[in-house]
Tab-separated table of C-alpha atoms and ligand atoms in Angstrom:
chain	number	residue	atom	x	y	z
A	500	UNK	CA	29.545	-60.250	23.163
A	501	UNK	CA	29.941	-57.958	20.110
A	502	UNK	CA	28.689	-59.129	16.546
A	503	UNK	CA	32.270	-58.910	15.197
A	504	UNK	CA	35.141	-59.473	17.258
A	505	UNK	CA	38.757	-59.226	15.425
A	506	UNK	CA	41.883	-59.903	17.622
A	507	UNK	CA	44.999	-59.240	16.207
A	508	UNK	CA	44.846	-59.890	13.062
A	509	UNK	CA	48.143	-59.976	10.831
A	510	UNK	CA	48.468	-60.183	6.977
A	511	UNK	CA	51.635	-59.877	4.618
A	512	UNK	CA	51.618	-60.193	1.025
A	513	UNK	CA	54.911	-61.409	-1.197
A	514	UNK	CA	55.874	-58.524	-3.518
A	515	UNK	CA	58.142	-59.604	-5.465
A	516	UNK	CA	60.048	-62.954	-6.417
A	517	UNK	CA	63.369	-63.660	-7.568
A	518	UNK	CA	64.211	-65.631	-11.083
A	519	UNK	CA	63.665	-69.506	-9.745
A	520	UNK	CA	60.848	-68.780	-7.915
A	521	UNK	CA	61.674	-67.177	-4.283
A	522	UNK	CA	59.981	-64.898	-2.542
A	523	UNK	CA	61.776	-61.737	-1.992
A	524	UNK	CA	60.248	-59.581	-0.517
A	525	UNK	CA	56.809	-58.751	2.092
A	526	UNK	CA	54.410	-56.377	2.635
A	527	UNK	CA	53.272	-56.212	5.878
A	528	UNK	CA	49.651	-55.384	5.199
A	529	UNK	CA	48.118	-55.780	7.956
A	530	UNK	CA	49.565	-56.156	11.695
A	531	UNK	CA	48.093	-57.151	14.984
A	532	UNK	CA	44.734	-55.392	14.591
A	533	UNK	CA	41.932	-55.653	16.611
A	534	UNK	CA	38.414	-54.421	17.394
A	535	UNK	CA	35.073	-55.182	17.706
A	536	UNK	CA	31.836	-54.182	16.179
A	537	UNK	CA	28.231	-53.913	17.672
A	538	UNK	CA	25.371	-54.802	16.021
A	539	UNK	CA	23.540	-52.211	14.307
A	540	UNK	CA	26.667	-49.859	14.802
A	541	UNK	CA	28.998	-47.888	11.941
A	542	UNK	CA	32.500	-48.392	12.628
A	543	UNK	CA	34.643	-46.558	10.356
A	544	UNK	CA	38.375	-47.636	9.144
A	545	UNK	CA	39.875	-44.941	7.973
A	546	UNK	CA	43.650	-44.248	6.914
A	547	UNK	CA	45.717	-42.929	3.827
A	548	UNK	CA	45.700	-45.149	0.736
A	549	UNK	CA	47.933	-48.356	1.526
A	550	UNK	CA	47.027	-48.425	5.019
A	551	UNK	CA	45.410	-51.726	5.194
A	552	UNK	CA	41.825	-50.683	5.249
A	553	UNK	CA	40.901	-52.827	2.516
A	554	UNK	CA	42.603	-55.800	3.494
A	555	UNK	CA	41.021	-55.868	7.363
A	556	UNK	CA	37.592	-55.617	5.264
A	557	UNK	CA	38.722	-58.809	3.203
A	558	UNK	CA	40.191	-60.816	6.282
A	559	UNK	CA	37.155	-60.517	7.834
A	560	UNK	CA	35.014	-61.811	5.044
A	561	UNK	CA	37.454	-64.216	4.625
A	562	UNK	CA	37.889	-63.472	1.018
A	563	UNK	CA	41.342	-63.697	2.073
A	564	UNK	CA	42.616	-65.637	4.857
A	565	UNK	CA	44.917	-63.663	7.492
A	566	UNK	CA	48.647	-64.898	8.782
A	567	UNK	CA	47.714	-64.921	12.529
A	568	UNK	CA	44.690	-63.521	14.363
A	569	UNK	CA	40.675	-64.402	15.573
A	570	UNK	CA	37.436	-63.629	14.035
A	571	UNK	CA	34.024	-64.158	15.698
A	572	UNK	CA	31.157	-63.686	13.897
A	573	UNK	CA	27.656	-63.837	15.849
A	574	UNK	CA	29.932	-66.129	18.516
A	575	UNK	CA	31.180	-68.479	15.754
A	576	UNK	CA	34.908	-68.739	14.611
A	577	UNK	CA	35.405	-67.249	11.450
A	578	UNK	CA	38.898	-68.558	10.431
A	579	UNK	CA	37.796	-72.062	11.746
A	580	UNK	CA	34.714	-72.525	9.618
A	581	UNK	CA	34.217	-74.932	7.420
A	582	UNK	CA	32.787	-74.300	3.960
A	583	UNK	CA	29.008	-75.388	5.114
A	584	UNK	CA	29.367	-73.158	8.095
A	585	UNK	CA	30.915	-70.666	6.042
A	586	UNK	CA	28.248	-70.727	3.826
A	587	UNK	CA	25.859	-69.974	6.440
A	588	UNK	CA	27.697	-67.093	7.734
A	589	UNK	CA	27.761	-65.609	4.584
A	590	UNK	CA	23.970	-64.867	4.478
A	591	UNK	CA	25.115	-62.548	7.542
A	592	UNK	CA	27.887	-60.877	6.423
A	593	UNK	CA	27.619	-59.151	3.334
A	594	UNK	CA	29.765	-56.859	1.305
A	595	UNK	CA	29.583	-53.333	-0.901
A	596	UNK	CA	32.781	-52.106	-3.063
A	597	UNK	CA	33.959	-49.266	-4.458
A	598	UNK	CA	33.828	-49.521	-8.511
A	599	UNK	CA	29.702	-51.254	-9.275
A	600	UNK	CA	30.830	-51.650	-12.565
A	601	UNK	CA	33.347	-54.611	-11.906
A	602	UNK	CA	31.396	-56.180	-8.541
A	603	UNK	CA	28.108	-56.669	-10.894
A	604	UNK	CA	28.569	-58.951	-13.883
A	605	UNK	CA	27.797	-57.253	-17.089
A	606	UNK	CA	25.883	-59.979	-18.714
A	607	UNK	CA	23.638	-60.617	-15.671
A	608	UNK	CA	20.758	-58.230	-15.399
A	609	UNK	CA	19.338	-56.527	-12.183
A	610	UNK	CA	16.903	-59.308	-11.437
A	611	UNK	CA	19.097	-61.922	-11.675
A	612	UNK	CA	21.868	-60.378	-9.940
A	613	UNK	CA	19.631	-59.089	-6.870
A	614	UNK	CA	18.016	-62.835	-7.184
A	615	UNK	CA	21.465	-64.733	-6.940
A	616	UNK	CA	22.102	-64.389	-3.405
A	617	UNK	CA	18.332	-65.451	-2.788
A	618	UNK	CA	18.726	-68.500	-4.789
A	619	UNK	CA	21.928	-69.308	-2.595
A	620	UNK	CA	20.731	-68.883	0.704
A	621	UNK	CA	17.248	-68.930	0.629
A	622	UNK	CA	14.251	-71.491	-0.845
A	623	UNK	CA	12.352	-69.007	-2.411
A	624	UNK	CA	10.760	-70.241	-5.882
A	625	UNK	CA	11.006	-67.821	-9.287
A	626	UNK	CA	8.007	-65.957	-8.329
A	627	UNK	CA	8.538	-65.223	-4.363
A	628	UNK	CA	12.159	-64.182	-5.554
A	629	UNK	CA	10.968	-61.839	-8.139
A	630	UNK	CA	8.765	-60.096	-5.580
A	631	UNK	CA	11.357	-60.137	-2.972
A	632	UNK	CA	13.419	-58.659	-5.458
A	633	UNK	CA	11.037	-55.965	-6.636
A	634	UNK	CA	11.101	-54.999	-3.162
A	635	UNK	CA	14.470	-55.018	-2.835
A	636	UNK	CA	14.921	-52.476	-5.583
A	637	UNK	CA	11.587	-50.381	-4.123
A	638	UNK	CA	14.310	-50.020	-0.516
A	639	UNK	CA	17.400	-48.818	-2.928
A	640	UNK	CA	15.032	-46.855	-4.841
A	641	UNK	CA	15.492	-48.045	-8.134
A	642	UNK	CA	12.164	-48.546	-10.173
A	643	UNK	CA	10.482	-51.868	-11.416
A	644	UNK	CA	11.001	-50.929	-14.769
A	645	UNK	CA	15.257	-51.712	-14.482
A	646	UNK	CA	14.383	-55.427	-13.640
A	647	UNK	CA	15.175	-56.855	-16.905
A	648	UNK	CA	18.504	-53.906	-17.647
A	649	UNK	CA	21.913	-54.775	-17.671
A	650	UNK	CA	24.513	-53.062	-15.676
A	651	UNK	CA	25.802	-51.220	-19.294
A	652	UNK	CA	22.486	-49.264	-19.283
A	653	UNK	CA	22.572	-47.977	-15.865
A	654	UNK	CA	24.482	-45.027	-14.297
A	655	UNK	CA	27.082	-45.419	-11.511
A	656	UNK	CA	24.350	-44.521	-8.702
A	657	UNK	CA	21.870	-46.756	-9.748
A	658	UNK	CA	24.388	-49.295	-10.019
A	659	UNK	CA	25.158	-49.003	-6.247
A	660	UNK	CA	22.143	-48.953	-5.220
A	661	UNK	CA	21.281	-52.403	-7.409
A	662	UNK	CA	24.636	-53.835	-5.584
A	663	UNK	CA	23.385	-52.461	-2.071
A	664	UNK	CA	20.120	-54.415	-2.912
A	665	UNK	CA	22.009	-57.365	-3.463
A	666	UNK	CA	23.741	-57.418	-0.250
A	667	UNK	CA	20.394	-56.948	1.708
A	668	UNK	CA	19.142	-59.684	-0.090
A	669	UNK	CA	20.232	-62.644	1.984
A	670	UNK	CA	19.344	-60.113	4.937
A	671	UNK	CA	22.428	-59.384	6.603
A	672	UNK	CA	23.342	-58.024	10.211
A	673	UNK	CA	26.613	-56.351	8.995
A	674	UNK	CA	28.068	-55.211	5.672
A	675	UNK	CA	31.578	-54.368	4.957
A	676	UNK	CA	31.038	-51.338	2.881
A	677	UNK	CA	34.969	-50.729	1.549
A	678	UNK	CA	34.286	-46.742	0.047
A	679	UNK	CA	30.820	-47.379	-1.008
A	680	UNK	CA	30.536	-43.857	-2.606
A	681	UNK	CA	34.281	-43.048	-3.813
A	682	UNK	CA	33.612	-43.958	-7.453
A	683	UNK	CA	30.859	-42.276	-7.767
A	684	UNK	CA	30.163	-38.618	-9.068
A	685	UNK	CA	29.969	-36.285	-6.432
A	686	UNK	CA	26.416	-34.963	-6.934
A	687	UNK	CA	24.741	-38.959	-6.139
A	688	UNK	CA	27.629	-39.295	-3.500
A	689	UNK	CA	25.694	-37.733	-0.854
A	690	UNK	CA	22.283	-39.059	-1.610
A	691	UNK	CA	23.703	-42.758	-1.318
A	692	UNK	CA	25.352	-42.226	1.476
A	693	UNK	CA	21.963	-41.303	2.964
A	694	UNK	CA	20.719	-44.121	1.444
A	695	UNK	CA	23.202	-46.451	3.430
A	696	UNK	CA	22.603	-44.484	6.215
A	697	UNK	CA	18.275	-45.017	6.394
A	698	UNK	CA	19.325	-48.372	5.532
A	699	UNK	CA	21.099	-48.786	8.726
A	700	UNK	CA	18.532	-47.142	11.107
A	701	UNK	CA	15.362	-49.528	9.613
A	702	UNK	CA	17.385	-53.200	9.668
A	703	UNK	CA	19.632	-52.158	12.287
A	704	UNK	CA	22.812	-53.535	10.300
A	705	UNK	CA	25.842	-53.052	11.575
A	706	UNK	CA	28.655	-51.103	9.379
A	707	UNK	CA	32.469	-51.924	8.792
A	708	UNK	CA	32.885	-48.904	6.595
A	709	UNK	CA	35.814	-48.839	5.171
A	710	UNK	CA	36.317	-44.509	3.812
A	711	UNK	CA	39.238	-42.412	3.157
A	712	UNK	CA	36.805	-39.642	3.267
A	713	UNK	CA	36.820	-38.208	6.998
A	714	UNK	CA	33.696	-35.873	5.929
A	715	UNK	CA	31.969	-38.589	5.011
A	716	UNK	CA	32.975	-40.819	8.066
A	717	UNK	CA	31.513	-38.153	10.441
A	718	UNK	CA	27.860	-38.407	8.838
A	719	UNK	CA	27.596	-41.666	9.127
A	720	UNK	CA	30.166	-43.387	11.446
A	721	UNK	CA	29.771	-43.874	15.453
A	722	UNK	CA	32.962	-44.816	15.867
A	723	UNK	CA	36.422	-44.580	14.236
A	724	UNK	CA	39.670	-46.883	13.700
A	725	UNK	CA	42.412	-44.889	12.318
A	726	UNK	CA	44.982	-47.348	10.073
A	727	UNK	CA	48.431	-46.587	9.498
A	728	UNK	CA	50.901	-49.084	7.910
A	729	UNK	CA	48.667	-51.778	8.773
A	730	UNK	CA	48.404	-50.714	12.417
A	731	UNK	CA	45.663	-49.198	13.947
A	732	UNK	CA	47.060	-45.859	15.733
A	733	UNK	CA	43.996	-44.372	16.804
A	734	UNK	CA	40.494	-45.456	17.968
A	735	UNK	CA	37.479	-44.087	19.118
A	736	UNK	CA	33.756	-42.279	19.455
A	737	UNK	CA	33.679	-39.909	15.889
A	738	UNK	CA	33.299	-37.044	18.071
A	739	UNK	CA	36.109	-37.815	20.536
A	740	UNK	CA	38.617	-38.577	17.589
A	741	UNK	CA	37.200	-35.744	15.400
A	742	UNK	CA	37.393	-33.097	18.748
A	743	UNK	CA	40.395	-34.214	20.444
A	744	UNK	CA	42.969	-36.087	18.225
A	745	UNK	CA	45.901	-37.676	19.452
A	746	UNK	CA	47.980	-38.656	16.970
A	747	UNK	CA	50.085	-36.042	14.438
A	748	UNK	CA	48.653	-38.543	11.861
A	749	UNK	CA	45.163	-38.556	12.679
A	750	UNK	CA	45.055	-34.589	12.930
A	751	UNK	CA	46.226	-34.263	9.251
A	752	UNK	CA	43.596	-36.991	8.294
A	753	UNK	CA	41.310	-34.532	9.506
A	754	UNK	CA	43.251	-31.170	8.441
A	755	UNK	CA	42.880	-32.599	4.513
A	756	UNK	CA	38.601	-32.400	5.278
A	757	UNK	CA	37.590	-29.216	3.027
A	758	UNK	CA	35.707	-26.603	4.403
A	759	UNK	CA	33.234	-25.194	5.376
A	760	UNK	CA	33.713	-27.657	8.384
A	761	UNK	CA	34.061	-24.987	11.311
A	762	UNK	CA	34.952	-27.626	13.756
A	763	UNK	CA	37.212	-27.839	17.111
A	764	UNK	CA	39.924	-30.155	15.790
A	765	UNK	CA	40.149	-27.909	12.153
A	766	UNK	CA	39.962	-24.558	14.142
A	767	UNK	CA	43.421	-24.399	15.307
B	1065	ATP	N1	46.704	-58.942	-3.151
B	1065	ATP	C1	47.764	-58.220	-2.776
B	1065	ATP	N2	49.014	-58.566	-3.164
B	1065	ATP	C2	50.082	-57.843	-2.766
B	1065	ATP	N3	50.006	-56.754	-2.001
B	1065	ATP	C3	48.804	-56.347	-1.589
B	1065	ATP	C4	47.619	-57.052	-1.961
B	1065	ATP	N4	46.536	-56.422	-1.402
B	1065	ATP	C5	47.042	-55.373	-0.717
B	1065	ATP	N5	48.400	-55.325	-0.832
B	1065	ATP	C6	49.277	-54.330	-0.184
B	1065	ATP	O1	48.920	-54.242	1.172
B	1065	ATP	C7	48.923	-52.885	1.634
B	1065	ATP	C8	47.554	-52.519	2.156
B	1065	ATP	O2	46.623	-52.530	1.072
B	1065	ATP	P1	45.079	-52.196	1.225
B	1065	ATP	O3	44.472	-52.398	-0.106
B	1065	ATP	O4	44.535	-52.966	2.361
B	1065	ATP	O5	45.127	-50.649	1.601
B	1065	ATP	P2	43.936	-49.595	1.690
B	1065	ATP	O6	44.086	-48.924	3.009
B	1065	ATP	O7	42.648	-50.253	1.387
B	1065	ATP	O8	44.329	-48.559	0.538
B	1065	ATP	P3	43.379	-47.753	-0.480
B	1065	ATP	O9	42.875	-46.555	0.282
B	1065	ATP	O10	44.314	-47.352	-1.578
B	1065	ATP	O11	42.289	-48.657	-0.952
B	1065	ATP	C9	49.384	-52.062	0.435
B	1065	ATP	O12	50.774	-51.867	0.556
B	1065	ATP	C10	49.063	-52.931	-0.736
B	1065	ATP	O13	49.951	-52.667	-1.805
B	1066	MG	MG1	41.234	-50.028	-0.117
């Protein structure tokens, strides 16, 4: 049994409405996907922008609930949960997104948004939460001294890092991480990418990593689900995907990676 199992999962938004009301038209979002996930493995979804990535990310959280399709969790029904049980799953299935600066409320500061999660699932009192915090911060590295800022006073990187802190908090077995690094400038990019990457190795979390980025995907991913139109068209190891490509889509994913990447699949 795998720590995530998705089977064919479907999702379609309304886009538009006419003038009493109806709905007009849908987006199919997301159709018929499926995978699975071990723990302590990186599975990356990758895909051009509109492919669904985001949305399998959500459905799986349940952030938003999906038209048809399973979810197991640790062997328990995702979809079927009820909010108690939900709850509880929650503490192992975290999430990172792209932009820190809207998934971290401005007017809470670090402590008390790295302490939030910890107050919901955990019975730590004030002080054993301000320690586990504190240590928290030490594993992002981000210094005691930005316990009492607020997100305005921090840059972009150290505002990732105090949202990857939160999602360890509750101590997690996977996190969806939906383009962790894509807001932020280029020269931290790299640095907490390795981050997330050391992260993985010492609590053996598993990764949906959701990156558009198929340079990025090959340092940290082991394996790769390549989204198109809310379908999954390819799958894989990285290096089988990445060496031997089979779909016309997949090998322009990986034509659009800027050298210097002297690889097999870029060489032709
Ligand atoms: N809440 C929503 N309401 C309506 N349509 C939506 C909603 N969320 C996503 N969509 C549509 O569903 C499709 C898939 O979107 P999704 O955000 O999952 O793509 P993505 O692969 O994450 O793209 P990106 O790389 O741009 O983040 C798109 O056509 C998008 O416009
Ligand atoms: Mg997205």
């Amino acid at each position: 049994m795998s720590l995530l199992e998705v089977s064919d999962i479907s999702k379609s938004f309304s886009t538009g409405r006419d003038i009493i009301g109806r709905r007009t038209g849908w987006t199919h979002a997301v159709r018929n996907v499926s995978f699975t996930l071990d723990a302590g493995e990186c599975l990356a979804l990758v895909g051009e922008s509109g492919a669904g990535k985001s949305t399998v990310g959500r459905v799986v959280l349940r952030l938003i609930e999906p038209d048809a399709g399973n979810i197991a969790f640790d062997g328990h029904d995702v979809r079927g949960a009820s909010p108690a049980r939900l709850r509880a799953m929650r503490r192992g299935m975290q999430m990172i997104f792209q932009d820190p600066h809207s998934s971290l409320d401005p007017r809470m500061s670090v402590l008390d948004a790295v302490a939030e999660p910890l107050i919901v699932h955990t019975d730590l009192d004030r002080e054993a939460r301000t320690e586990k915090v504190r240590e928290l911060l030490d594993k992002v590295g981000i210094g005691p001294r930005y316990l009492s800022r607020y997100p305005g006073e921090l840059s972009g990187g150290q505002l990732q890092r105090v949202a990857i802190a939160r999602a360890l908090a509750p101590g997690p077995k996977m996190i969806v991480c939906d383009e962790p690094v894509a807001a932020l400038d280029v020269s931290v990019r790299s640095q907490v990418l390795n981050l997330l990457r050391d992260l993985q190795e010492e609590l053996e979390l598993a990764y949906l990593f959701v990156c558009h980025d198929l340079a990025l995907v090959e340092v940290i991913a082991d394996r790769v689900l390549v989204m198109a139109g809310g379908e999954v068209v390819e799958s894989g190891t990285v290096e089988s995907v990445y060496r031997d490509p089979q779909q016309d889509y997949t090998r322009k994913l990986l034509d659009a990676i800027p050298a210097p990447f002297p690889r097999g699949a870029r060489q032709r």
